[in-house]
XYZ file of N, CA, C and O in Angstrom:
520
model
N 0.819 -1.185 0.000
C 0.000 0.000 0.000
C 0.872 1.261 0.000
O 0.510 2.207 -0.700
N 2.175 1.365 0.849
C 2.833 2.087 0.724
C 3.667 2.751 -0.721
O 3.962 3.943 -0.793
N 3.891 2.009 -1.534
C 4.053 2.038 -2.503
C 3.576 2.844 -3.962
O 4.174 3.302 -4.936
N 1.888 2.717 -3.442
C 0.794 3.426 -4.058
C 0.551 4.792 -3.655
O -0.116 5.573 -4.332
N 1.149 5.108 -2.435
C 1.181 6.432 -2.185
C 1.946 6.749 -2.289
O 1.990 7.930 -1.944
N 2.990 6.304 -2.694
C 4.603 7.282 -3.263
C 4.925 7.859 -5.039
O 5.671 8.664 -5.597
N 3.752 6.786 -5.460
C 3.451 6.986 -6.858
C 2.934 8.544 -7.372
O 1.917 9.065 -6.914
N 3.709 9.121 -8.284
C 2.880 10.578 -8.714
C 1.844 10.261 -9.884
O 1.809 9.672 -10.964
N 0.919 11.090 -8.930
C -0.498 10.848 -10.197
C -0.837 12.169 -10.907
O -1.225 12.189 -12.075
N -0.662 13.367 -10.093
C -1.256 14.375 -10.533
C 0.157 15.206 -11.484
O 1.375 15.179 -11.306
N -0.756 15.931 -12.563
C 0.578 16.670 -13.385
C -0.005 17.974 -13.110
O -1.143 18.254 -12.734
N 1.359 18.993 -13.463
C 1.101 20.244 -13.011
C 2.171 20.568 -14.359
O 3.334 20.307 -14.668
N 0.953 21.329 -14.959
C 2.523 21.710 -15.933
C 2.147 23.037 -16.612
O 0.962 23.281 -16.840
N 3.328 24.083 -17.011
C 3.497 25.744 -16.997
C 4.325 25.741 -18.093
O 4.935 24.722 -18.417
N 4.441 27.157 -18.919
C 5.153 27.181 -19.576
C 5.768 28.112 -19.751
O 5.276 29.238 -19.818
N 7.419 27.757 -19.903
C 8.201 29.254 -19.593
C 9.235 29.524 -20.711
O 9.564 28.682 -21.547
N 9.788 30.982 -20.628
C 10.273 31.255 -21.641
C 11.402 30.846 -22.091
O 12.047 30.736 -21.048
N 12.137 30.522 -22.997
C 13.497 30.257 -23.713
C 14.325 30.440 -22.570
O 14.860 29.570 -21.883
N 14.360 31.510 -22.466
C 15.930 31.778 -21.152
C 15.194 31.661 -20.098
O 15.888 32.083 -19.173
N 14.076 31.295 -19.657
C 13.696 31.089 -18.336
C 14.071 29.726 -18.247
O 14.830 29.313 -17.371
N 13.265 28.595 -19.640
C 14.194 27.224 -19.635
C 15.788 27.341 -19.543
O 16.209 27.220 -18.392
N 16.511 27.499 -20.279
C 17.631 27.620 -19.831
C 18.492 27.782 -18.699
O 19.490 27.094 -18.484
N 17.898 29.089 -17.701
C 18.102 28.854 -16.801
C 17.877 27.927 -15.689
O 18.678 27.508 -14.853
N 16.470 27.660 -15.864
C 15.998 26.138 -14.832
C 16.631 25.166 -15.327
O 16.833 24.209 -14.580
N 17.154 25.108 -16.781
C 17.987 23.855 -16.836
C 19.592 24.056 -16.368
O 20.129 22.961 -16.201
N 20.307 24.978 -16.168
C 21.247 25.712 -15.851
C 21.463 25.058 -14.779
O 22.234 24.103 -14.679
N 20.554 25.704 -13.601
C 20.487 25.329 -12.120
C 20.251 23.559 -11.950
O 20.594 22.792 -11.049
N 19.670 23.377 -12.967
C 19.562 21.883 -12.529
C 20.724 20.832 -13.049
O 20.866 19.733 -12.513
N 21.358 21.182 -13.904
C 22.512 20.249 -14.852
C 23.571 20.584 -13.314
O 24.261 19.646 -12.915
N 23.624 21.989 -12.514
C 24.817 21.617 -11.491
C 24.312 20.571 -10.104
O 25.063 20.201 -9.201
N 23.186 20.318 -10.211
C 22.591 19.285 -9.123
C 22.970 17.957 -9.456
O 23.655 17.672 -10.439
N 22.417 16.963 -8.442
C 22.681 15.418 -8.832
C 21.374 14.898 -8.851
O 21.250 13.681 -8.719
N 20.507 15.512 -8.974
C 19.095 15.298 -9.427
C 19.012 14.700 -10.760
O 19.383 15.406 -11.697
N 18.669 13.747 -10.956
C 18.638 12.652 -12.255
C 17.781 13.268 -12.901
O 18.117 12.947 -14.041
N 16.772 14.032 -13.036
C 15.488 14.047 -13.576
C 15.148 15.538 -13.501
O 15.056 15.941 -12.342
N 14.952 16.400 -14.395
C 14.618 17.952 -14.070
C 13.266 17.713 -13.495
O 12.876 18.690 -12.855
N 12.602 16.923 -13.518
C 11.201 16.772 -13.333
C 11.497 16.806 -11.284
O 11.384 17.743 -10.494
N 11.817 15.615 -11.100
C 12.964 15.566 -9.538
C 13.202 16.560 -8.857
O 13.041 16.749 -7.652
N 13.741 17.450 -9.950
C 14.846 18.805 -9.799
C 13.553 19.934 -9.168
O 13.376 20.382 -8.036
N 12.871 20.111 -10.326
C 11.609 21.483 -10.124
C 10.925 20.843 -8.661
O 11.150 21.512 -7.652
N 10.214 19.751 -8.522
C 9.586 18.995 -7.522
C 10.107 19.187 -6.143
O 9.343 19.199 -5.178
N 11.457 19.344 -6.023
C 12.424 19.551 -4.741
C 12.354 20.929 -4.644
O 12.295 21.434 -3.523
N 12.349 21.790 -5.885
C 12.652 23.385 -5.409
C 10.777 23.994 -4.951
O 10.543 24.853 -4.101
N 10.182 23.587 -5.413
C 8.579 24.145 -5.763
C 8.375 23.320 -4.072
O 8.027 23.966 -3.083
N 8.659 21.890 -4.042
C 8.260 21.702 -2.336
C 9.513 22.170 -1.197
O 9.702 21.653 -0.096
N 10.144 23.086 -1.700
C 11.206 23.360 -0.327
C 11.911 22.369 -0.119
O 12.347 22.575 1.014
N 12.517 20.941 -0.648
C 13.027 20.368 -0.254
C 14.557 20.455 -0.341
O 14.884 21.459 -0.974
N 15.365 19.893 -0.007
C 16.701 20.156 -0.231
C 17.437 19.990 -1.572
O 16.744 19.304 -2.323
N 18.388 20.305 -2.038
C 18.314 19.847 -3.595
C 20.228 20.077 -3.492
O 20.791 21.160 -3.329
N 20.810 18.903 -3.623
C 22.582 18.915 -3.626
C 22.786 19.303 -5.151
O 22.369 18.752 -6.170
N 23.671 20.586 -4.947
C 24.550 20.838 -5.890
C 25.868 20.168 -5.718
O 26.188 19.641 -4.652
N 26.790 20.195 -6.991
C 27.647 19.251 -7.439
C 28.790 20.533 -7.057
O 28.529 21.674 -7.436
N 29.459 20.383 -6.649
C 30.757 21.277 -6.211
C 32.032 21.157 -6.596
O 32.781 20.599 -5.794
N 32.571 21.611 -7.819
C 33.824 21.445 -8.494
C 34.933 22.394 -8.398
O 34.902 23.599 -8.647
N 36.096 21.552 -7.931
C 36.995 22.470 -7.513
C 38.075 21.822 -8.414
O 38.439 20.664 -8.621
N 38.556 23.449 -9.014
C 39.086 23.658 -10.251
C 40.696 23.112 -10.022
O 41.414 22.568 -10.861
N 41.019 23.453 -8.564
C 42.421 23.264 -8.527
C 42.088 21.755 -8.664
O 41.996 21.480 -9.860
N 41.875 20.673 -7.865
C 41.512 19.050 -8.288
C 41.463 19.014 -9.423
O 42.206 18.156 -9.899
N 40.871 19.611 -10.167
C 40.771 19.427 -11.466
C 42.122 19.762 -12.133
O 42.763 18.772 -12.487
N 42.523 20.633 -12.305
C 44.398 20.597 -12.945
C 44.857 19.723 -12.545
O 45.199 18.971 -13.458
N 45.166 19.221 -11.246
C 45.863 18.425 -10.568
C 45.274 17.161 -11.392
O 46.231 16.749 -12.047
N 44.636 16.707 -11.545
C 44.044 15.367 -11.798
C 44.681 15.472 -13.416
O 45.499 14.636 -13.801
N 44.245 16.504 -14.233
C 44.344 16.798 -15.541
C 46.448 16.280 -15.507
O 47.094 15.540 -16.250
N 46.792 16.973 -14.493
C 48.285 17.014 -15.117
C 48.726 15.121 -14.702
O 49.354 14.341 -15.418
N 48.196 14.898 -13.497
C 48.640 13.215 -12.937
C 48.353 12.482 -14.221
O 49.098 11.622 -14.691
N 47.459 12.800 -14.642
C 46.841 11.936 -16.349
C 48.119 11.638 -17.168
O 48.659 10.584 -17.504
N 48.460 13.179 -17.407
C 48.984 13.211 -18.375
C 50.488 12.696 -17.746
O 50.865 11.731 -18.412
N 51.402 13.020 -16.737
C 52.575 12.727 -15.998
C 52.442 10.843 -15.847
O 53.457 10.146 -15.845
N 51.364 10.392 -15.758
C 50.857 8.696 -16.111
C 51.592 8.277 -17.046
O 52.684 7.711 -17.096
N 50.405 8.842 -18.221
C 50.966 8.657 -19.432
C 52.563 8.527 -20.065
O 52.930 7.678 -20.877
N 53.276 9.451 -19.548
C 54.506 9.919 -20.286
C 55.361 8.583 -19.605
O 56.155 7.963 -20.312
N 55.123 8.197 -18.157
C 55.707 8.158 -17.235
C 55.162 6.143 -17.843
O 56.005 5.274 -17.623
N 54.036 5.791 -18.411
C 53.776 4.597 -18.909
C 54.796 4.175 -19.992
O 55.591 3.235 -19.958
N 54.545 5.272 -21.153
C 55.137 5.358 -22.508
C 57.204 4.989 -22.315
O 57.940 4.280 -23.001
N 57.520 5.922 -20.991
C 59.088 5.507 -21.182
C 58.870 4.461 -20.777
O 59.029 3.697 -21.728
N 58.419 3.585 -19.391
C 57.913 2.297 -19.214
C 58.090 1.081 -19.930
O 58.723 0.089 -19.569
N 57.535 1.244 -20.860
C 57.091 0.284 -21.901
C 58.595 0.343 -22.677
O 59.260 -0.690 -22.757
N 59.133 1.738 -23.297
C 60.433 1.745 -23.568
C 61.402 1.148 -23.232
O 62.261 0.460 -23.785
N 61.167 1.501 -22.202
C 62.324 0.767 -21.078
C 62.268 -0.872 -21.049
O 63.220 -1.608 -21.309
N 61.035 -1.256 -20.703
C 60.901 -2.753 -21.180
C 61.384 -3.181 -22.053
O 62.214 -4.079 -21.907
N 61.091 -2.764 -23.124
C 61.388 -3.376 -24.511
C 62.918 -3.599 -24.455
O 63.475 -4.685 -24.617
N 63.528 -2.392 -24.196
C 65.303 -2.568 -24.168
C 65.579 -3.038 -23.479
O 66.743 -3.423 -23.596
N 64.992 -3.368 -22.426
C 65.741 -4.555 -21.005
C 65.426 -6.195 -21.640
O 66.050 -7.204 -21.311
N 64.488 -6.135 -22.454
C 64.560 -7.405 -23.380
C 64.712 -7.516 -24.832
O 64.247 -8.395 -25.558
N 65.386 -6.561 -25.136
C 66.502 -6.535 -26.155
C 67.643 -6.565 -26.151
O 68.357 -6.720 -27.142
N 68.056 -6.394 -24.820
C 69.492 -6.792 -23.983
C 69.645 -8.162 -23.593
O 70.627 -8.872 -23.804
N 68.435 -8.510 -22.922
C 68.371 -10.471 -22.634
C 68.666 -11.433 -23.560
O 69.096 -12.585 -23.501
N 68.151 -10.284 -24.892
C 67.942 -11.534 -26.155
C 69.653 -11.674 -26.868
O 70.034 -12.405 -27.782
N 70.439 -10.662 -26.033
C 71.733 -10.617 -27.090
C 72.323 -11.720 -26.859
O 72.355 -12.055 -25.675
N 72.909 -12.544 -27.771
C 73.982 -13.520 -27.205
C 75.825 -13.331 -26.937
O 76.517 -13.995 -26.166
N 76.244 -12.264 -27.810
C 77.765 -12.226 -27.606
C 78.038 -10.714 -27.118
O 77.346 -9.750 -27.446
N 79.378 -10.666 -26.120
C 79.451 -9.656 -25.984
C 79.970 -7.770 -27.337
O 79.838 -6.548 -27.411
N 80.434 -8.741 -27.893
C 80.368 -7.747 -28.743
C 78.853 -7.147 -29.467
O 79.126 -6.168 -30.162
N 77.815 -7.366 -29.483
C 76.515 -7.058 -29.529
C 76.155 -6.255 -28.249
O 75.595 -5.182 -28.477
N 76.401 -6.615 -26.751
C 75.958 -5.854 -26.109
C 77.090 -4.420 -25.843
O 76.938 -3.298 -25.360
N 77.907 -4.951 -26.270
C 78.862 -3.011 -26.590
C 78.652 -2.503 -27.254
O 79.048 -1.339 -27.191
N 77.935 -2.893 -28.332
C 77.441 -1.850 -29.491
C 76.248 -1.223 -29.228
O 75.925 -0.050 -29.417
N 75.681 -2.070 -28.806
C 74.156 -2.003 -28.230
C 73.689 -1.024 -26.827
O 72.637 -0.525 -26.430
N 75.080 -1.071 -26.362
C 75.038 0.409 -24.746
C 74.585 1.259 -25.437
O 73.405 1.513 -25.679
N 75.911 1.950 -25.941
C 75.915 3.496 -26.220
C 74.602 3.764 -27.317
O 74.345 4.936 -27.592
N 74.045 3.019 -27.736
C 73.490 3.019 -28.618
C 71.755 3.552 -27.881
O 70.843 4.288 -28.257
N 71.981 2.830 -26.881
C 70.592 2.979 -25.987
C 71.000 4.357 -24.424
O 70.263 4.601 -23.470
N 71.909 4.761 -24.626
C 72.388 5.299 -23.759
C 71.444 6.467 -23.745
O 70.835 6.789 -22.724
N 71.297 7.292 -25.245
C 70.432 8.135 -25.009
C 68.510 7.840 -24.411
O 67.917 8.612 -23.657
N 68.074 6.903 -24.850
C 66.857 6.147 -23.838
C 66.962 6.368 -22.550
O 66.033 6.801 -21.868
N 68.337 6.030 -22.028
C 67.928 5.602 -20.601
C 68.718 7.295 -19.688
O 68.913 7.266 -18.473
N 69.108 8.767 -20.651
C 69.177 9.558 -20.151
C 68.044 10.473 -20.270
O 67.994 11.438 -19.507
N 67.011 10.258 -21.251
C 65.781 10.792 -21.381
C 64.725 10.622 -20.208
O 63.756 11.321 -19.911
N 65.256 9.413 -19.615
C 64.115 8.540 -18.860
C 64.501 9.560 -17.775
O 63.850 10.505 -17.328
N 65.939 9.045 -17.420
C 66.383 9.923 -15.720
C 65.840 11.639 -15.875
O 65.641 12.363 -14.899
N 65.683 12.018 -17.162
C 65.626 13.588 -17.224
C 63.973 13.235 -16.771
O 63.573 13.606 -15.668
N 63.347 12.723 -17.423
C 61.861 12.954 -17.287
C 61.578 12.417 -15.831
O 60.572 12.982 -15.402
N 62.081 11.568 -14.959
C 61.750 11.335 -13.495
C 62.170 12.279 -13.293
O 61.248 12.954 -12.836
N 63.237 12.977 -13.337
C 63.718 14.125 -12.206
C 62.135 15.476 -12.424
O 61.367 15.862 -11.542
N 62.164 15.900 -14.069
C 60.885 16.556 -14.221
C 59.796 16.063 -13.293
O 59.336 16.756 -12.386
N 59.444 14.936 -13.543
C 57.748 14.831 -12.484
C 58.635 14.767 -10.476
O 58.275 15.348 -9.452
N 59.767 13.842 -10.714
C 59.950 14.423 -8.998
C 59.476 16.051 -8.543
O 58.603 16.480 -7.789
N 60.656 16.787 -9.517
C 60.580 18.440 -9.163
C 58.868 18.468 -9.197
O 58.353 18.414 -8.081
N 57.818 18.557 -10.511
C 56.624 18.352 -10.445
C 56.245 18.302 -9.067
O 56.114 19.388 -8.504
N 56.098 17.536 -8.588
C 55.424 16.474 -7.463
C 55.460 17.366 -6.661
O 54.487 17.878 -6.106
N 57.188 17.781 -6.453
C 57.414 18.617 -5.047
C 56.528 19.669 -5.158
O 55.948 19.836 -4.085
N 56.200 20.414 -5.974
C 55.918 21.745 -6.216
C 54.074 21.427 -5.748
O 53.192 21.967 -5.079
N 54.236 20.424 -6.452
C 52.283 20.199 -6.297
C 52.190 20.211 -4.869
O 51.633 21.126 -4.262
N 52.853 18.971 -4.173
C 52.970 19.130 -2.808
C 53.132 20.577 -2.032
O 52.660 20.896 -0.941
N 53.690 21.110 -2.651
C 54.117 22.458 -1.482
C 52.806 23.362 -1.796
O 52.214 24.131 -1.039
N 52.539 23.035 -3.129
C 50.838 24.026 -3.084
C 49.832 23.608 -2.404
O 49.068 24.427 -1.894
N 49.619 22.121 -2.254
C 48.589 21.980 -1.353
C 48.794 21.894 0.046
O 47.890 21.599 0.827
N 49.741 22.097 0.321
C 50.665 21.523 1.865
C 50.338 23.126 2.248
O 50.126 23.409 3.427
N 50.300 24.278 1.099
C 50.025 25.688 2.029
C 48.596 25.934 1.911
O 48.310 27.101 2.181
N 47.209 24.901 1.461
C 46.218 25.749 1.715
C 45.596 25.262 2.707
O 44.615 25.846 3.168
């Protein structure tokens, strides 16, 4: 029985202008209200209605970890590959040719950790002061 009274039967419906829609859809796209229908129903009965709260600095931060992932996958995988392109050599004269040859790989790599270390620190010290 309970059930039957939670059901909406009655419609109520108005019609508003271009930028008046807009704006009621405005206010409602920053809520977590699934349904503008939901949305109007909560504001018209006083009920509470959660807005979605985005904070921009999280957002860079997240944006740059993405991308510092990425770079930080890509030498990764690099790096793999030449640590088993080294396994596969059989004589030493192959793996002396084969150093210097990879030498620049594996000083790109140390440059780009030291970049996201320094990174890191800096991120750290910005959020460590708010």
């Amino acid at each position: 029985m309970k059930g039957k009274e939670q059901q909406t039967k009655s419609w109520i419906s108005f019609r508003v202008k271009p930028k008046e829609y807009e704006t009621i859809y405005g206010h409602f796209s920053k809520t977590t209200c699934r349904k503008l229908s939901e949305y109007v129903r909560n504001v018209l009965l006083q009920k509470p209605v959660v807005v979605k709260f985005r904070n921009q600095s999280a957002d860079e931060l997240l944006a740059e970890m993405i991308n510092l992932k990425k770079e930080l996958n890509a030498i990764g995988h690099n790096f793999n590959q030449v640590v088993h392109k080294l396994h596969t050599l059989d004589h030493d004269a192959d793996i002396k040719r084969w150093l210097p040859e990879n030498l620049a790989a594996q000083q790109r790599l140390l440059l780009f950790t030291e970049q996201v270390l320094l990174r890191l620190n800096q991120i750290h010290q910005q959020w460590s002061s708010k």
